[in-house]
PDB file of N, CA and C in Angstrom:
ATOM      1  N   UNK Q   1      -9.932  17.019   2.820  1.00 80.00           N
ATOM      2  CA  UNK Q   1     -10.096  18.456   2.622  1.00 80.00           C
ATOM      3  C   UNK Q   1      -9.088  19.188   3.494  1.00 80.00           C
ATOM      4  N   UNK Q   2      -8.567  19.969   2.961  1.00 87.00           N
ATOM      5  CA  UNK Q   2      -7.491  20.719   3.455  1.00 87.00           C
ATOM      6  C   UNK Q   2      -8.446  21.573   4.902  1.00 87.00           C
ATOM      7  N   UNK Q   3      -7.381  22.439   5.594  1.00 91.00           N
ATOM      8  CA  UNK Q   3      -8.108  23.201   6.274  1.00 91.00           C
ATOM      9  C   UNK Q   3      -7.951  24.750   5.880  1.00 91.00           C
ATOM     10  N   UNK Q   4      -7.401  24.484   5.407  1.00 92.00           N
ATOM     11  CA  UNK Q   4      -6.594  26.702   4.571  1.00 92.00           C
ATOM     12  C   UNK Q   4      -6.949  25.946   2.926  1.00 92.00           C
ATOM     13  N   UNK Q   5      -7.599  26.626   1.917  1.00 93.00           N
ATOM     14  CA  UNK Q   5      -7.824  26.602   0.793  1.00 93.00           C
ATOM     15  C   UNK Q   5      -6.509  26.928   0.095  1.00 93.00           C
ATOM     16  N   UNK Q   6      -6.305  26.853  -1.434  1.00 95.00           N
ATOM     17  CA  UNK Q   6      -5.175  27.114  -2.197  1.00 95.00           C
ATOM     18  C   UNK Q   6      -5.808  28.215  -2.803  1.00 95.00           C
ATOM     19  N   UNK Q   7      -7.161  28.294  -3.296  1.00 96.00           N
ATOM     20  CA  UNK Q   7      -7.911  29.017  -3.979  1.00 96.00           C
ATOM     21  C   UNK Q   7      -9.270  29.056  -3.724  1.00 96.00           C
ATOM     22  N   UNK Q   8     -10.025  30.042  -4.596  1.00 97.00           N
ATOM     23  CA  UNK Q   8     -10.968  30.396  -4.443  1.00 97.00           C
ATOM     24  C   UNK Q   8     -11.914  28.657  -3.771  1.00 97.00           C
ATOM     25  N   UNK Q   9     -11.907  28.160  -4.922  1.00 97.00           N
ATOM     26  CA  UNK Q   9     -12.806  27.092  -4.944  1.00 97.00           C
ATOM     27  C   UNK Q   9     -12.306  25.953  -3.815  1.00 97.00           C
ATOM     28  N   UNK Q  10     -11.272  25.758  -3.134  1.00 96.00           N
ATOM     29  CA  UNK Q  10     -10.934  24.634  -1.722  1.00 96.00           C
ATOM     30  C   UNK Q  10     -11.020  25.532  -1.009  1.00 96.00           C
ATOM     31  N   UNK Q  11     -11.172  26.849  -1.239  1.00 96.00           N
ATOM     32  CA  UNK Q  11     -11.428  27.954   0.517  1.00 96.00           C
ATOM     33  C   UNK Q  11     -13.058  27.077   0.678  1.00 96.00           C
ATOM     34  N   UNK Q  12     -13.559  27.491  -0.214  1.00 97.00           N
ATOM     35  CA  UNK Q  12     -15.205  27.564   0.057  1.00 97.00           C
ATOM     36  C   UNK Q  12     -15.347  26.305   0.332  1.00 97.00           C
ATOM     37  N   UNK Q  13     -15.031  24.779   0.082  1.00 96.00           N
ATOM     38  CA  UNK Q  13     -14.931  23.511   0.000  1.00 96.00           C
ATOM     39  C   UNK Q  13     -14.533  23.381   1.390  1.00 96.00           C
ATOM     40  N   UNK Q  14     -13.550  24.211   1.841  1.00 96.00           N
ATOM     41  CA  UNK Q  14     -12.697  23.681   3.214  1.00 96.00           C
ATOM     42  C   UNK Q  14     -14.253  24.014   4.429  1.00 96.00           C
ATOM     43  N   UNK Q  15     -14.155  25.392   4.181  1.00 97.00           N
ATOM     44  CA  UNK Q  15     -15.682  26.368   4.546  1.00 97.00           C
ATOM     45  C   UNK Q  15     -16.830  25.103   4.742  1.00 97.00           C
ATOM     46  N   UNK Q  16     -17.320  24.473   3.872  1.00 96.00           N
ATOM     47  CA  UNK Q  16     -18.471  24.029   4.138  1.00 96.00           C
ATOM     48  C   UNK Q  16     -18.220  22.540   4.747  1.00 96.00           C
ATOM     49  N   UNK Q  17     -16.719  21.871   4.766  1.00 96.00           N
ATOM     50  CA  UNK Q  17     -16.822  21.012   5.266  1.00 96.00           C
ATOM     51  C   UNK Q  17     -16.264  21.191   6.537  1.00 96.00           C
ATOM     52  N   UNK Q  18     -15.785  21.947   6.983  1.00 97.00           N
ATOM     53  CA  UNK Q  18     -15.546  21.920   8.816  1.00 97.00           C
ATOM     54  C   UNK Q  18     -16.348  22.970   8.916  1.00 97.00           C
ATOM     55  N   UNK Q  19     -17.476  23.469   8.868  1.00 97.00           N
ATOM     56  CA  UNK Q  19     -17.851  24.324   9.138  1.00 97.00           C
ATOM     57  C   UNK Q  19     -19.193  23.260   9.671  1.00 97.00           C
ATOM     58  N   UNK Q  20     -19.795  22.286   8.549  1.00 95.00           N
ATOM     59  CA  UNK Q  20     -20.704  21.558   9.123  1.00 95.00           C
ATOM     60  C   UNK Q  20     -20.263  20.246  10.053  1.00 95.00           C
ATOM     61  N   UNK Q  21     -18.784  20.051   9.874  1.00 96.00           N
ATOM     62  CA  UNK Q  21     -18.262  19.023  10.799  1.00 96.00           C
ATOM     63  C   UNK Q  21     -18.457  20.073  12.392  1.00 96.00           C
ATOM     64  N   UNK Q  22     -17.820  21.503  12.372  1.00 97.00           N
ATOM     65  CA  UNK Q  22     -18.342  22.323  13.269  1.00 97.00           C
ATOM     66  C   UNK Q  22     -19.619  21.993  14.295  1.00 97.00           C
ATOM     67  N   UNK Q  23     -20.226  22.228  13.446  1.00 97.00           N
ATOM     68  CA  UNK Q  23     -21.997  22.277  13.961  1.00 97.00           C
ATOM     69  C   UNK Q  23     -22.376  20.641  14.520  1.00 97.00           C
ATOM     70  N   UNK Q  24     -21.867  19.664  13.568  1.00 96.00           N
ATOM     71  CA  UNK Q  24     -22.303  18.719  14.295  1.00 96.00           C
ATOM     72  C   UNK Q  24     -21.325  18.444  15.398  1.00 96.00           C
ATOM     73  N   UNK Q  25     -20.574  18.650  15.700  1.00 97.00           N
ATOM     74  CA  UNK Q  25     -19.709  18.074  17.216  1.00 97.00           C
ATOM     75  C   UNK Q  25     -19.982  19.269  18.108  1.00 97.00           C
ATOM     76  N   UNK Q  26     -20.813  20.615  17.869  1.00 98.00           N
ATOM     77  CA  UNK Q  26     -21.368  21.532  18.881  1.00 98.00           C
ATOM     78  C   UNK Q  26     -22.441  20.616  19.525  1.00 98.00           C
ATOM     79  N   UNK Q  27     -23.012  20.299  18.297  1.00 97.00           N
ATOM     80  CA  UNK Q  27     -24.745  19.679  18.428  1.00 97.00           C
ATOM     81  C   UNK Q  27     -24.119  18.534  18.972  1.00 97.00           C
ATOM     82  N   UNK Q  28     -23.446  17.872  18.879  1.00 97.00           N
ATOM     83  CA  UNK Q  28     -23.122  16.405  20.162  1.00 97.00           C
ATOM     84  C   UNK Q  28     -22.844  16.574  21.311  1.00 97.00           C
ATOM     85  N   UNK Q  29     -22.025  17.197  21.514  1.00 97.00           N
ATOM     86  CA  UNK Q  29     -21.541  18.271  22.573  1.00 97.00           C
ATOM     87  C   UNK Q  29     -22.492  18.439  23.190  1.00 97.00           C
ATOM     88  N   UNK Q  30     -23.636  19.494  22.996  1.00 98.00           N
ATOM     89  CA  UNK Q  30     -24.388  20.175  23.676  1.00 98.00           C
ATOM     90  C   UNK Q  30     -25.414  18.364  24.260  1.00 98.00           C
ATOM     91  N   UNK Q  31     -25.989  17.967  23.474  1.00 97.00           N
ATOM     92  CA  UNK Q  31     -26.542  16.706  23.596  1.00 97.00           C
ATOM     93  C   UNK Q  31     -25.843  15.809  24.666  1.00 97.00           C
ATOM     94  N   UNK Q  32     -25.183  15.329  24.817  1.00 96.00           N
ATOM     95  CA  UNK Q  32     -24.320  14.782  25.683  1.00 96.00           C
ATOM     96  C   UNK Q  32     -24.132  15.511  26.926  1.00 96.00           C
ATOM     97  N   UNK Q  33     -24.224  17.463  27.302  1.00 97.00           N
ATOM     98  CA  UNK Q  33     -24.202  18.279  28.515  1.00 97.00           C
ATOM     99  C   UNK Q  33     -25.604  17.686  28.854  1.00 97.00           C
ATOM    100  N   UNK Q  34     -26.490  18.132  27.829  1.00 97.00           N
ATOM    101  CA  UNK Q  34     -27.871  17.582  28.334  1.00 97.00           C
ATOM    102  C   UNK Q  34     -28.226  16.268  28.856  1.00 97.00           C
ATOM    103  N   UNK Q  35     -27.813  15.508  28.247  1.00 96.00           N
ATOM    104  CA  UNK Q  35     -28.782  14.208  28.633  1.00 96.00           C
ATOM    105  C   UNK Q  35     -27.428  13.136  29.115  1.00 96.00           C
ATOM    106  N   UNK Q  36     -26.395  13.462  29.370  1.00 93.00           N
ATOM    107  CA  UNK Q  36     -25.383  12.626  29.545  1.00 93.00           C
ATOM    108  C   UNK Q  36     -24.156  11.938  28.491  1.00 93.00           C
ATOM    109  N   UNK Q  37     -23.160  12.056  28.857  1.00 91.00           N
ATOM    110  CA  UNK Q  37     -22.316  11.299  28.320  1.00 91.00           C
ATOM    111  C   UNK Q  37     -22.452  10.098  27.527  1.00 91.00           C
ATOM    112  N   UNK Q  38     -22.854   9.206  27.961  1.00 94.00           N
ATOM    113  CA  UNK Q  38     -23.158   7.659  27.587  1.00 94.00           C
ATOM    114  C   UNK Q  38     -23.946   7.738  26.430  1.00 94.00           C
ATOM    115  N   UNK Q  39     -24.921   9.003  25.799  1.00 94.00           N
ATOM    116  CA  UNK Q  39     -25.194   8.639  24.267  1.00 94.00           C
ATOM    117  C   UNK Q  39     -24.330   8.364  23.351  1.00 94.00           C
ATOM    118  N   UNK Q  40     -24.549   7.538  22.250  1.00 96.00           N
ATOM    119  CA  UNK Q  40     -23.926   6.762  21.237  1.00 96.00           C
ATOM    120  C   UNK Q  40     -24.206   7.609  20.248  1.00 96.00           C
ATOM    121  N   UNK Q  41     -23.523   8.210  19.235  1.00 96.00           N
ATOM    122  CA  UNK Q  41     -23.818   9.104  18.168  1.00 96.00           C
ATOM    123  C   UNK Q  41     -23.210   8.107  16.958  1.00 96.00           C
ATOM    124  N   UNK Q  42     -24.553   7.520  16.265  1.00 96.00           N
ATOM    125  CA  UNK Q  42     -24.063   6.760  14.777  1.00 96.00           C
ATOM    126  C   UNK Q  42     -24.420   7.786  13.714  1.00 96.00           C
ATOM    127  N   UNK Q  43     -23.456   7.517  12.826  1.00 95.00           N
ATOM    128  CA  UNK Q  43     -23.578   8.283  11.507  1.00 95.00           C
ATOM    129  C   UNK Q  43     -23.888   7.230  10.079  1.00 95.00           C
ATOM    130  N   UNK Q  44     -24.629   7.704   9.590  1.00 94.00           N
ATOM    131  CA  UNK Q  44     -25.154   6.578   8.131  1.00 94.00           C
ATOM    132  C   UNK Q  44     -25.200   7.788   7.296  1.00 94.00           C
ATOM    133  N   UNK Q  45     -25.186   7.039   6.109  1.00 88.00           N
ATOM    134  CA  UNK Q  45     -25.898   7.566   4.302  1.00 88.00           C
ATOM    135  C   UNK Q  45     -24.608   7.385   4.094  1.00 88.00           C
ATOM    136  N   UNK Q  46     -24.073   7.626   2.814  1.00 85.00           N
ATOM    137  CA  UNK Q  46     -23.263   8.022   1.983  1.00 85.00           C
ATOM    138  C   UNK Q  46     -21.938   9.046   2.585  1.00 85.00           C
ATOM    139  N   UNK Q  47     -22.648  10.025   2.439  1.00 87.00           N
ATOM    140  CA  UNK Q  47     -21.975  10.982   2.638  1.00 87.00           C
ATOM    141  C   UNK Q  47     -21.016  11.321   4.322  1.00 87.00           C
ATOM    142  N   UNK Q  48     -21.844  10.218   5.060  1.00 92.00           N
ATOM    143  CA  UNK Q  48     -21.448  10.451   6.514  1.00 92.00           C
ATOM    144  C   UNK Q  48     -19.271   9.988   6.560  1.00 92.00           C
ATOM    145  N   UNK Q  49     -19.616   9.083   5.468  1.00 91.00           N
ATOM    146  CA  UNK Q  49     -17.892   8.365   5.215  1.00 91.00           C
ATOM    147  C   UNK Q  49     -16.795   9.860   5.089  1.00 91.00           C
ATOM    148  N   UNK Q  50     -17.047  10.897   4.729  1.00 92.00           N
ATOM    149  CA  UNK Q  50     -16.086  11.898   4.928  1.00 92.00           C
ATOM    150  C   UNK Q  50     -15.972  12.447   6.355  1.00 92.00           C
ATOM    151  N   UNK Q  51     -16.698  12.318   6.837  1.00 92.00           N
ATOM    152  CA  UNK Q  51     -16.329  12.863   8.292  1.00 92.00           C
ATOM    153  C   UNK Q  51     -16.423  11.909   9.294  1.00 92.00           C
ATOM    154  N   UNK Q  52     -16.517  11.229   9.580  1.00 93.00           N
ATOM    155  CA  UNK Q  52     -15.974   9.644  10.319  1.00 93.00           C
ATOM    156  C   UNK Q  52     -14.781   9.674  11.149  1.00 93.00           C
ATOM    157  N   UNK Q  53     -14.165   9.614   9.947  1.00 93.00           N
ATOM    158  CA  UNK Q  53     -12.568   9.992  10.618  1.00 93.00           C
ATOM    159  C   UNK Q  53     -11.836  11.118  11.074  1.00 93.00           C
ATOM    160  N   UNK Q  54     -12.354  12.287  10.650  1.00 94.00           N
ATOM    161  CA  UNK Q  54     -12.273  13.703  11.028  1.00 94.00           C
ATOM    162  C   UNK Q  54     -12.956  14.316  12.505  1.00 94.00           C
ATOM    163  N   UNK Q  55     -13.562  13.178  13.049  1.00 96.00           N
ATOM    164  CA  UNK Q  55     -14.108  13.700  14.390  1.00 96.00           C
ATOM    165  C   UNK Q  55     -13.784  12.425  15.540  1.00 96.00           C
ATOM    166  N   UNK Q  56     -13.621  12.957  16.861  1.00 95.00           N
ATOM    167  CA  UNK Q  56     -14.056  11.899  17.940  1.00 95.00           C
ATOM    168  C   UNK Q  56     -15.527  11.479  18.083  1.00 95.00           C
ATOM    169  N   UNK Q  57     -16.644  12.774  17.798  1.00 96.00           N
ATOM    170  CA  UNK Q  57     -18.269  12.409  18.360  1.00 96.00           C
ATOM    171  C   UNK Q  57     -18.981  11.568  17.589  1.00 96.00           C
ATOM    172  N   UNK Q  58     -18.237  10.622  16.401  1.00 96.00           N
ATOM    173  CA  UNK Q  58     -18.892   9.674  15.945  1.00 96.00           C
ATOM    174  C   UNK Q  58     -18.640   8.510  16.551  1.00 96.00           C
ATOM    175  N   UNK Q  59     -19.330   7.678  16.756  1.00 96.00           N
ATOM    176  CA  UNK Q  59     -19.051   6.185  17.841  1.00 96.00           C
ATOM    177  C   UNK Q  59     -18.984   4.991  16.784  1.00 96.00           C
ATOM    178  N   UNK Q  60     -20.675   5.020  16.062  1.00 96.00           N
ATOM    179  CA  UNK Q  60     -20.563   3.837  14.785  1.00 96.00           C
ATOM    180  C   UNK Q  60     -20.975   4.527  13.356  1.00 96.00           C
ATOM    181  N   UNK Q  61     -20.551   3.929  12.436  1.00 96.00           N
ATOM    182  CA  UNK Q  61     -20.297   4.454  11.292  1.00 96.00           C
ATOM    183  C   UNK Q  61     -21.185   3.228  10.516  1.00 96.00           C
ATOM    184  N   UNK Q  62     -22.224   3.534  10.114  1.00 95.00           N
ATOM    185  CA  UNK Q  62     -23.226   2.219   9.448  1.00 95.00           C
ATOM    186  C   UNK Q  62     -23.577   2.738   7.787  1.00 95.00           C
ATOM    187  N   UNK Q  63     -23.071   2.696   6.686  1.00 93.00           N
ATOM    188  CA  UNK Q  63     -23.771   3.304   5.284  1.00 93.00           C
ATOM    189  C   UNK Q  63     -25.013   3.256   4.915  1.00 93.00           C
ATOM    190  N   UNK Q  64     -25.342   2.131   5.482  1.00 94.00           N
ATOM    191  CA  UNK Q  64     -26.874   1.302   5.422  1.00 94.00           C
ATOM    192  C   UNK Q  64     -27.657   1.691   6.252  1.00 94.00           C
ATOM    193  N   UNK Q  65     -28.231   1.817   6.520  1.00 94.00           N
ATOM    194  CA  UNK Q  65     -28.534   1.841   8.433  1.00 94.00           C
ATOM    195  C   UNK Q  65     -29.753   2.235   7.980  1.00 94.00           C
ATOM    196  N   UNK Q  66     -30.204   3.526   7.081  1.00 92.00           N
ATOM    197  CA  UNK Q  66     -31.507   3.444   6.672  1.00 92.00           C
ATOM    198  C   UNK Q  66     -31.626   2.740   6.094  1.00 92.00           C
ATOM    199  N   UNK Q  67     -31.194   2.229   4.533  1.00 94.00           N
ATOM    200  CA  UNK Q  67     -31.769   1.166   3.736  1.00 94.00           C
ATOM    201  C   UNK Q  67     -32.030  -0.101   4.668  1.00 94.00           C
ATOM    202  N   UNK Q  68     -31.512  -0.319   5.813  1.00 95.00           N
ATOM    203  CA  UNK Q  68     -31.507  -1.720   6.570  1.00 95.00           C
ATOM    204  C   UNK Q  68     -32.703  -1.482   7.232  1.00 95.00           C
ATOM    205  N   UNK Q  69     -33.027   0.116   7.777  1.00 95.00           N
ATOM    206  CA  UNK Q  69     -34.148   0.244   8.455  1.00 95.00           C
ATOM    207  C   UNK Q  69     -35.439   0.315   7.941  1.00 95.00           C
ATOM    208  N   UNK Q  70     -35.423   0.518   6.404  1.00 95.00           N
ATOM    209  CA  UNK Q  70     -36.733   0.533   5.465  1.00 95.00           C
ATOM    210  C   UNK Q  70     -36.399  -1.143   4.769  1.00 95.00           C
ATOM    211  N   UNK Q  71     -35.952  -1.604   4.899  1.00 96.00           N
ATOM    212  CA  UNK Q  71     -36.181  -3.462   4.718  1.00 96.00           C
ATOM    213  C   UNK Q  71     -36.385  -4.285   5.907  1.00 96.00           C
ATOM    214  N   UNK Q  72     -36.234  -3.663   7.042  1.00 96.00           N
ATOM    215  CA  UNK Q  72     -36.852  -4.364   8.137  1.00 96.00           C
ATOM    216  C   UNK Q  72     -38.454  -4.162   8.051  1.00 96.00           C
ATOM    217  N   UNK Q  73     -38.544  -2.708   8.053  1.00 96.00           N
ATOM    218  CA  UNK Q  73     -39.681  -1.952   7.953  1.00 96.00           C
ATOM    219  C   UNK Q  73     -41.052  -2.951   6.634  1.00 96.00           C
ATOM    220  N   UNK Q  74     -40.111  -3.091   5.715  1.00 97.00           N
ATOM    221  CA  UNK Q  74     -41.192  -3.283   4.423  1.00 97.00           C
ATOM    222  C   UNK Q  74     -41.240  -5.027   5.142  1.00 97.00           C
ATOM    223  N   UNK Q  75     -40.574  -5.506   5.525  1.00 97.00           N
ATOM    224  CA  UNK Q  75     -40.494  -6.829   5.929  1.00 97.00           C
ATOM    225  C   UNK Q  75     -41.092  -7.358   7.085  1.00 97.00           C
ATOM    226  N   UNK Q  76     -41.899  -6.525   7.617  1.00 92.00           N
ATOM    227  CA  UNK Q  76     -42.402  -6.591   8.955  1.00 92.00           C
ATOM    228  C   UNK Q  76     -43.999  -6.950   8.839  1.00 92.00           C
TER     229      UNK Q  76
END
């Protein structure tokens, strides 16, 4: 995703994706003033694969991570 739109429709696209990449590296940020440095921030689902690489405050990058955690779960 670009960061300056061409048009109407990649302004608003650019908008909602650094805007929530925004919020989450505030929200790590602030988390990390609080409780220390040394938390590990993993990102899972689907959708986490677009912003992965677009930030430092992700550490591990798992797609699965719930489905792995509801088959441990049902398996227990």
């Amino acid at each position: 995703v670009q960061v300056l739109g061409t048009n109407t429709i990649s302004s608003m696209q650019s908008g909602i994706f650094y805007g929530y990449l925004g919020q989450v590296e505030y929200l790590v940020n602030q988390l990390k003033n609080n409780y220390g440095s040394d938390l590990k921030v993993i990102a899972t689902g689907g959708l986490a694969t677009n912003f992965k690489d677009c930030t430092q405050v992700i550490d591990i990058y798992d797609e699965y991570l719930t489905l792995k955690g509801l088959r441990w779960l049902a398996e227990s």
